[in-house]
């Protein structure tokens, strides 16, 4: 999906499209969904990249991430794909990324797969995310957690396996087309953020799993356009609660909402103390969006799957970055216990 990409991304836009078209794979189509750009992005792309595999779908106005991708999904279905890959326009892919990513779907239990997502400085940005009872998603990656992630990747590559995770990163995720059709794509009630966490919940509810394929590699420049979209902040706050309302099992619902509210208030107060110019207004607006949603929440809640209890990680109310990484690492091991048991046994055998 593209939105004013020419002015925001600059040369990265050219590098993104060039790398996609240079993918070493026999049969694929690149569909660019232009989300109502006003800077001439679609005309620029059409004029510079004359490749029959490149299609542009121009939307008349700007939609949310979920809705714009769903429009693109419906359009893509006319090409009768087996797998659909959603990928951000601030990425650059390795030539063999798609071939290795698609191999994961040879396992009939895999519903979605993501590549290993790297920062441009060579550190691991995202290996996988999970979900707790407050609707948060501890994830493994970032600069501080990259060394831990590297060890997991080393083990997975050595055994030539994909790593089971709960949440993929929306920057790049491949999903079985028929499964997407059944789920009806991304949740349109999530205006900004938590879309991939909701998608993961629906995939697991249908008996599939989600994996990260460590030998499929892309590079991602995190959020170059978000700094210009301060209007999205209240939606991001609201979606933290909307996700809980729609997807949390009933027995955890009240505690999850109250706990998340306490956590978010404490976090916002802390950020205001550290950044004196931070306004409380976006937080209040976000909560007002949540209250409006609550009016129709009961009816809407019935139409969505709930998080499977055995897949939730149990975390304390407060999580600093170091603890967040530790819980994510623990969950990655729990989700892939047989792989790491084999690895430990191999190590013991080597030393005996």
Tab-separated table of C-alpha atoms in Angstrom:
chain	number	residue	atom	x	y	z
A	1	UNK	CA	0.000	0.000	0.000
A	2	UNK	CA	1.283	3.446	-0.935
A	3	UNK	CA	0.323	6.886	0.350
A	4	UNK	CA	2.206	9.960	-0.913
A	5	UNK	CA	5.221	7.663	-1.177
A	6	UNK	CA	7.128	9.745	-3.697
A	7	UNK	CA	7.431	12.712	-1.344
A	8	UNK	CA	7.903	10.696	1.860
A	9	UNK	CA	10.233	7.880	0.791
A	10	UNK	CA	12.273	9.493	-1.953
A	11	UNK	CA	14.892	7.092	-3.358
A	12	UNK	CA	13.684	4.293	-1.075
A	13	UNK	CA	10.509	4.034	-3.166
A	14	UNK	CA	12.544	3.272	-6.313
A	15	UNK	CA	14.727	0.796	-4.422
A	16	UNK	CA	11.628	-0.904	-2.993
A	17	UNK	CA	9.952	-1.472	-6.357
A	18	UNK	CA	13.228	-2.399	-8.079
A	19	UNK	CA	13.959	-5.055	-5.456
A	20	UNK	CA	10.431	-6.497	-5.710
A	21	UNK	CA	10.620	-6.748	-9.486
A	22	UNK	CA	14.065	-8.341	-9.138
A	23	UNK	CA	12.659	-11.157	-7.015
A	24	UNK	CA	13.900	-14.587	-8.074
A	25	UNK	CA	10.529	-16.303	-8.479
A	26	UNK	CA	8.757	-17.657	-11.534
A	27	UNK	CA	5.200	-16.407	-11.194
A	28	UNK	CA	4.191	-13.336	-9.221
A	29	UNK	CA	2.399	-10.010	-9.596
A	30	UNK	CA	3.220	-6.799	-7.746
A	31	UNK	CA	-0.005	-4.943	-6.976
A	32	UNK	CA	0.470	-1.404	-5.703
A	33	UNK	CA	-2.557	-0.073	-3.855
A	34	UNK	CA	-2.284	3.710	-3.966
A	35	UNK	CA	-4.202	5.008	-0.966
A	36	UNK	CA	-5.374	8.328	-2.417
A	37	UNK	CA	-1.938	9.928	-2.911
A	38	UNK	CA	-1.852	13.631	-3.768
A	39	UNK	CA	1.813	13.851	-4.757
A	40	UNK	CA	1.638	12.058	-8.101
A	41	UNK	CA	2.977	8.749	-6.769
A	42	UNK	CA	0.973	6.445	-9.095
A	43	UNK	CA	1.847	8.455	-12.228
A	44	UNK	CA	5.515	8.487	-11.229
A	45	UNK	CA	5.586	4.712	-10.689
A	46	UNK	CA	3.691	3.997	-13.890
A	47	UNK	CA	6.045	6.193	-15.905
A	48	UNK	CA	9.285	4.827	-14.471
A	49	UNK	CA	8.566	1.105	-14.083
A	50	UNK	CA	7.227	-0.429	-17.269
A	51	UNK	CA	6.859	-4.031	-16.236
A	52	UNK	CA	3.787	-6.158	-17.045
A	53	UNK	CA	4.001	-7.755	-13.597
A	54	UNK	CA	3.422	-4.363	-11.966
A	55	UNK	CA	-0.209	-3.325	-11.451
A	56	UNK	CA	-1.487	-0.132	-9.840
A	57	UNK	CA	-4.843	0.152	-8.117
A	58	UNK	CA	-5.720	3.808	-7.556
A	59	UNK	CA	-8.067	4.592	-4.682
A	60	UNK	CA	-10.043	7.808	-4.920
A	61	UNK	CA	-9.343	8.763	-1.290
A	62	UNK	CA	-7.250	7.679	1.661
A	63	UNK	CA	-8.536	4.730	3.703
A	64	UNK	CA	-7.260	3.038	6.845
A	65	UNK	CA	-4.543	0.388	6.578
A	66	UNK	CA	-7.101	-2.398	6.977
A	67	UNK	CA	-9.658	-1.113	4.482
A	68	UNK	CA	-7.101	-0.166	1.820
A	69	UNK	CA	-5.484	-3.594	2.051
A	70	UNK	CA	-8.882	-5.290	1.889
A	71	UNK	CA	-9.709	-3.400	-1.298
A	72	UNK	CA	-6.385	-4.537	-2.716
A	73	UNK	CA	-7.105	-8.085	-1.535
A	74	UNK	CA	-10.433	-8.177	-3.397
A	75	UNK	CA	-8.729	-6.885	-6.542
A	76	UNK	CA	-5.876	-9.402	-6.239
A	77	UNK	CA	-8.306	-12.311	-6.058
A	78	UNK	CA	-9.067	-11.923	-9.751
A	79	UNK	CA	-5.579	-13.293	-10.473
A	80	UNK	CA	-6.456	-16.486	-8.525
A	81	UNK	CA	-3.402	-16.497	-6.233
A	82	UNK	CA	-2.501	-19.287	-3.835
A	83	UNK	CA	-0.710	-16.921	-1.455
A	84	UNK	CA	-0.995	-13.156	-0.995
A	85	UNK	CA	1.882	-11.165	0.490
A	86	UNK	CA	1.247	-7.792	2.130
A	87	UNK	CA	4.453	-5.765	2.158
A	88	UNK	CA	5.226	-2.166	3.136
A	89	UNK	CA	6.693	0.293	0.677
A	90	UNK	CA	9.606	1.109	3.023
A	91	UNK	CA	11.210	-2.306	2.510
A	92	UNK	CA	13.923	-3.801	0.318
A	93	UNK	CA	13.893	-7.542	-0.303
A	94	UNK	CA	16.616	-10.076	-1.075
A	95	UNK	CA	16.309	-11.813	-4.429
A	96	UNK	CA	15.404	-15.207	-2.975
A	97	UNK	CA	13.086	-13.925	-0.211
A	98	UNK	CA	9.804	-14.982	-1.840
A	99	UNK	CA	10.903	-18.448	-2.919
A	100	UNK	CA	12.047	-19.262	0.606
A	101	UNK	CA	8.959	-17.694	2.140
A	102	UNK	CA	6.554	-19.675	-0.051
A	103	UNK	CA	8.312	-22.929	0.878
A	104	UNK	CA	6.802	-22.586	4.357
A	105	UNK	CA	3.348	-23.262	2.892
A	106	UNK	CA	4.350	-26.801	1.969
A	107	UNK	CA	3.316	-27.463	5.572
A	108	UNK	CA	-0.510	-27.598	5.349
A	109	UNK	CA	-0.770	-26.330	8.930
A	110	UNK	CA	0.868	-22.993	8.058
A	111	UNK	CA	-1.729	-20.299	7.463
A	112	UNK	CA	0.644	-17.327	7.352
A	113	UNK	CA	4.380	-16.736	7.175
A	114	UNK	CA	6.652	-13.742	7.499
A	115	UNK	CA	10.292	-13.292	6.526
A	116	UNK	CA	13.016	-12.307	8.942
A	117	UNK	CA	12.700	-8.520	9.115
A	118	UNK	CA	16.001	-6.693	9.454
A	119	UNK	CA	16.988	-3.102	10.108
A	120	UNK	CA	19.146	-1.486	7.440
A	121	UNK	CA	22.074	-1.519	9.887
A	122	UNK	CA	22.027	-5.328	9.899
A	123	UNK	CA	20.342	-5.902	13.269
A	124	UNK	CA	17.153	-7.941	13.592
A	125	UNK	CA	14.128	-5.670	13.751
A	126	UNK	CA	11.446	-8.308	14.221
A	127	UNK	CA	11.562	-12.068	14.642
A	128	UNK	CA	8.085	-12.576	16.031
A	129	UNK	CA	5.457	-11.277	18.429
A	130	UNK	CA	3.098	-12.876	20.942
A	131	UNK	CA	0.033	-11.791	22.918
A	132	UNK	CA	-0.756	-11.414	26.632
A	133	UNK	CA	-3.919	-10.943	28.685
A	134	UNK	CA	-3.741	-7.166	28.337
A	135	UNK	CA	-3.719	-7.388	24.555
A	136	UNK	CA	-0.065	-6.356	24.423
A	137	UNK	CA	2.363	-8.079	22.093
A	138	UNK	CA	5.842	-8.775	23.492
A	139	UNK	CA	8.131	-9.131	20.477
A	140	UNK	CA	11.673	-10.248	19.825
A	141	UNK	CA	13.920	-7.933	17.895
A	142	UNK	CA	14.987	-4.272	17.979
A	143	UNK	CA	18.568	-3.204	18.584
A	144	UNK	CA	18.604	-4.194	22.277
A	145	UNK	CA	17.081	-7.622	21.641
A	146	UNK	CA	18.843	-8.358	18.386
A	147	UNK	CA	21.590	-10.525	19.911
A	148	UNK	CA	19.048	-12.856	21.529
A	149	UNK	CA	17.093	-13.015	18.265
A	150	UNK	CA	20.277	-13.869	16.374
A	151	UNK	CA	20.793	-16.994	18.486
A	152	UNK	CA	17.269	-18.200	17.728
A	153	UNK	CA	17.781	-17.539	14.028
A	154	UNK	CA	21.073	-19.444	14.097
A	155	UNK	CA	19.350	-22.491	15.606
A	156	UNK	CA	16.430	-22.358	13.149
A	157	UNK	CA	18.679	-21.978	10.105
A	158	UNK	CA	20.922	-24.827	11.300
A	159	UNK	CA	17.891	-27.131	11.532
A	160	UNK	CA	16.303	-25.646	8.377
A	161	UNK	CA	12.968	-24.940	10.088
A	162	UNK	CA	10.572	-22.035	10.382
A	163	UNK	CA	9.845	-20.642	13.848
A	164	UNK	CA	6.276	-20.691	15.113
A	165	UNK	CA	5.143	-17.261	16.365
A	166	UNK	CA	1.809	-15.653	17.238
A	167	UNK	CA	1.946	-12.223	15.646
A	168	UNK	CA	3.648	-11.349	12.371
A	169	UNK	CA	4.681	-7.791	11.570
A	170	UNK	CA	2.427	-5.963	9.127
A	171	UNK	CA	5.508	-4.763	7.240
A	172	UNK	CA	5.506	-8.134	5.466
A	173	UNK	CA	3.241	-11.118	5.925
A	174	UNK	CA	2.168	-13.850	3.494
A	175	UNK	CA	-1.219	-15.539	3.959
A	176	UNK	CA	-3.031	-18.344	2.135
A	177	UNK	CA	-5.476	-16.674	-0.233
A	178	UNK	CA	-8.390	-18.985	0.592
A	179	UNK	CA	-7.830	-18.410	4.302
A	180	UNK	CA	-7.853	-14.653	3.762
A	181	UNK	CA	-11.089	-15.004	1.844
A	182	UNK	CA	-12.638	-16.930	4.744
A	183	UNK	CA	-11.436	-14.399	7.324
A	184	UNK	CA	-12.457	-11.490	5.042
A	185	UNK	CA	-9.062	-9.845	5.330
A	186	UNK	CA	-8.102	-7.316	7.969
A	187	UNK	CA	-10.512	-6.068	10.624
A	188	UNK	CA	-11.965	-2.745	9.347
A	189	UNK	CA	-12.846	-1.633	12.903
A	190	UNK	CA	-9.146	-1.331	13.714
A	191	UNK	CA	-8.322	1.994	12.103
A	192	UNK	CA	-4.630	2.039	12.942
A	193	UNK	CA	-2.486	-0.601	14.736
A	194	UNK	CA	-3.252	-4.133	15.995
A	195	UNK	CA	-4.433	-5.239	12.535
A	196	UNK	CA	-1.927	-8.081	12.268
A	197	UNK	CA	-2.601	-9.171	15.873
A	198	UNK	CA	-6.300	-9.464	15.014
A	199	UNK	CA	-5.468	-11.338	11.801
A	200	UNK	CA	-3.268	-13.758	13.759
A	201	UNK	CA	-6.095	-14.435	16.213
A	202	UNK	CA	-8.441	-15.350	13.356
A	203	UNK	CA	-5.816	-17.598	11.753
A	204	UNK	CA	-5.122	-19.519	14.959
A	205	UNK	CA	-8.847	-19.824	15.680
A	206	UNK	CA	-9.145	-21.791	12.425
A	207	UNK	CA	-6.488	-24.301	13.423
A	208	UNK	CA	-3.567	-22.882	11.437
A	209	UNK	CA	-0.233	-21.599	12.703
A	210	UNK	CA	1.962	-18.628	11.803
A	211	UNK	CA	5.705	-18.901	11.262
A	212	UNK	CA	8.766	-16.762	10.699
A	213	UNK	CA	11.083	-18.056	7.969
A	214	UNK	CA	14.607	-17.019	9.073
A	215	UNK	CA	16.316	-17.630	5.716
A	216	UNK	CA	13.847	-15.348	3.912
A	217	UNK	CA	15.190	-11.846	4.555
A	218	UNK	CA	13.890	-8.336	3.940
A	219	UNK	CA	15.046	-4.932	5.212
A	220	UNK	CA	12.572	-2.474	6.690
A	221	UNK	CA	12.911	1.233	7.485
A	222	UNK	CA	10.488	1.563	10.364
A	223	UNK	CA	7.757	4.204	10.104
A	224	UNK	CA	9.129	6.947	7.802
A	225	UNK	CA	5.601	8.270	7.159
A	226	UNK	CA	4.204	8.028	10.691
A	227	UNK	CA	5.851	11.237	11.870
A	228	UNK	CA	3.572	13.175	9.521
A	229	UNK	CA	0.401	11.462	10.715
A	230	UNK	CA	-0.186	12.754	14.241
A	231	UNK	CA	-3.900	12.255	13.594
A	232	UNK	CA	-3.284	8.507	13.876
A	233	UNK	CA	-2.158	8.637	17.522
A	234	UNK	CA	-5.697	8.664	19.034
A	235	UNK	CA	-6.661	5.740	16.789
A	236	UNK	CA	-3.599	3.794	17.934
A	237	UNK	CA	-4.640	4.361	21.555
A	238	UNK	CA	-8.257	3.388	20.895
A	239	UNK	CA	-7.268	0.212	19.069
A	240	UNK	CA	-5.489	-1.106	22.153
A	241	UNK	CA	-8.882	-1.300	23.836
A	242	UNK	CA	-10.915	-2.169	20.732
A	243	UNK	CA	-8.719	-5.230	20.198
A	244	UNK	CA	-9.397	-6.411	23.758
A	245	UNK	CA	-13.143	-5.787	23.383
A	246	UNK	CA	-13.375	-7.826	20.185
A	247	UNK	CA	-10.888	-10.651	20.754
A	248	UNK	CA	-10.336	-11.250	24.474
A	249	UNK	CA	-12.134	-14.308	25.964
A	250	UNK	CA	-15.063	-13.312	28.162
A	251	UNK	CA	-13.517	-14.462	31.448
A	252	UNK	CA	-10.576	-12.088	30.944
A	253	UNK	CA	-12.447	-9.194	29.334
A	254	UNK	CA	-13.119	-6.908	32.306
A	255	UNK	CA	-9.720	-7.459	33.932
A	256	UNK	CA	-7.958	-6.923	30.611
A	257	UNK	CA	-9.709	-3.611	29.979
A	258	UNK	CA	-9.088	-2.284	33.496
A	259	UNK	CA	-5.482	-3.497	33.550
A	260	UNK	CA	-4.736	-2.029	30.135
A	261	UNK	CA	-6.286	1.311	31.157
A	262	UNK	CA	-4.110	1.464	34.281
A	263	UNK	CA	-1.039	0.557	32.250
A	264	UNK	CA	-1.720	3.141	29.530
A	265	UNK	CA	-2.426	5.959	32.011
A	266	UNK	CA	0.793	5.186	33.901
A	267	UNK	CA	2.758	5.024	30.644
A	268	UNK	CA	1.321	8.306	29.387
A	269	UNK	CA	2.065	10.065	32.696
A	270	UNK	CA	5.616	8.723	32.592
A	271	UNK	CA	6.107	9.951	29.018
A	272	UNK	CA	4.702	13.357	29.891
A	273	UNK	CA	7.180	13.602	32.764
A	274	UNK	CA	10.086	12.720	30.483
A	275	UNK	CA	8.846	14.822	27.546
A	276	UNK	CA	7.292	17.952	29.000
A	277	UNK	CA	5.733	19.058	25.710
A	278	UNK	CA	3.787	15.830	25.243
A	279	UNK	CA	0.069	16.651	25.123
A	280	UNK	CA	-2.637	14.695	26.950
A	281	UNK	CA	-5.138	15.520	24.193
A	282	UNK	CA	-4.448	12.512	21.891
A	283	UNK	CA	-4.873	10.164	24.855
A	284	UNK	CA	-8.229	11.693	25.824
A	285	UNK	CA	-9.404	11.635	22.208
A	286	UNK	CA	-8.358	7.978	21.911
A	287	UNK	CA	-10.369	7.077	25.005
A	288	UNK	CA	-13.386	8.929	23.616
A	289	UNK	CA	-13.145	6.804	20.436
A	290	UNK	CA	-13.137	3.727	22.672
A	291	UNK	CA	-16.248	4.854	24.567
A	292	UNK	CA	-18.095	5.417	21.276
A	293	UNK	CA	-17.123	1.926	20.182
A	294	UNK	CA	-18.407	0.395	23.431
A	295	UNK	CA	-21.967	1.377	22.487
A	296	UNK	CA	-22.052	-1.287	19.768
A	297	UNK	CA	-19.309	-3.550	21.107
A	298	UNK	CA	-21.553	-6.376	22.316
A	299	UNK	CA	-23.055	-6.995	18.883
A	300	UNK	CA	-19.731	-6.646	17.040
A	301	UNK	CA	-17.859	-8.867	19.503
A	302	UNK	CA	-19.955	-11.874	18.503
A	303	UNK	CA	-18.581	-11.737	14.956
A	304	UNK	CA	-14.906	-12.244	15.844
A	305	UNK	CA	-12.838	-15.164	17.110
A	306	UNK	CA	-11.276	-15.092	20.572
A	307	UNK	CA	-7.645	-15.589	21.583
A	308	UNK	CA	-6.958	-19.201	22.513
A	309	UNK	CA	-6.001	-19.246	26.188
A	310	UNK	CA	-3.098	-21.674	25.754
A	311	UNK	CA	-1.451	-19.284	23.306
A	312	UNK	CA	-1.445	-16.287	25.659
A	313	UNK	CA	1.688	-15.331	27.535
A	314	UNK	CA	1.306	-14.442	31.222
A	315	UNK	CA	3.025	-11.137	31.858
A	316	UNK	CA	2.961	-8.684	34.788
A	317	UNK	CA	1.179	-5.349	34.496
A	318	UNK	CA	4.441	-3.456	34.093
A	319	UNK	CA	6.977	-4.436	31.452
A	320	UNK	CA	10.139	-2.484	30.702
A	321	UNK	CA	12.008	-3.151	27.461
A	322	UNK	CA	14.366	-5.736	28.960
A	323	UNK	CA	11.511	-7.729	30.513
A	324	UNK	CA	9.510	-7.424	27.299
A	325	UNK	CA	12.333	-9.066	25.337
A	326	UNK	CA	12.759	-11.760	28.007
A	327	UNK	CA	9.074	-12.701	27.857
A	328	UNK	CA	9.136	-12.756	24.063
A	329	UNK	CA	12.197	-15.016	24.092
A	330	UNK	CA	10.506	-17.328	26.580
A	331	UNK	CA	7.389	-17.515	24.402
A	332	UNK	CA	9.417	-18.248	21.288
A	333	UNK	CA	10.973	-21.196	23.092
A	334	UNK	CA	7.583	-22.362	24.375
A	335	UNK	CA	6.022	-22.202	20.896
A	336	UNK	CA	8.991	-24.150	19.451
A	337	UNK	CA	9.790	-26.437	22.364
A	338	UNK	CA	10.648	-29.498	20.247
A	339	UNK	CA	13.190	-27.539	18.168
A	340	UNK	CA	15.002	-26.175	21.206
A	341	UNK	CA	14.851	-29.518	23.012
A	342	UNK	CA	16.625	-31.089	20.023
A	343	UNK	CA	19.173	-28.254	20.046
A	344	UNK	CA	19.930	-28.756	23.754
A	345	UNK	CA	20.231	-32.511	23.293
A	346	UNK	CA	22.652	-31.955	20.392
A	347	UNK	CA	24.753	-29.682	22.605
A	348	UNK	CA	24.804	-32.276	25.386
A	349	UNK	CA	25.829	-34.968	22.899
A	350	UNK	CA	28.658	-32.746	21.588
A	351	UNK	CA	30.092	-32.339	25.077
A	352	UNK	CA	29.746	-35.979	26.143
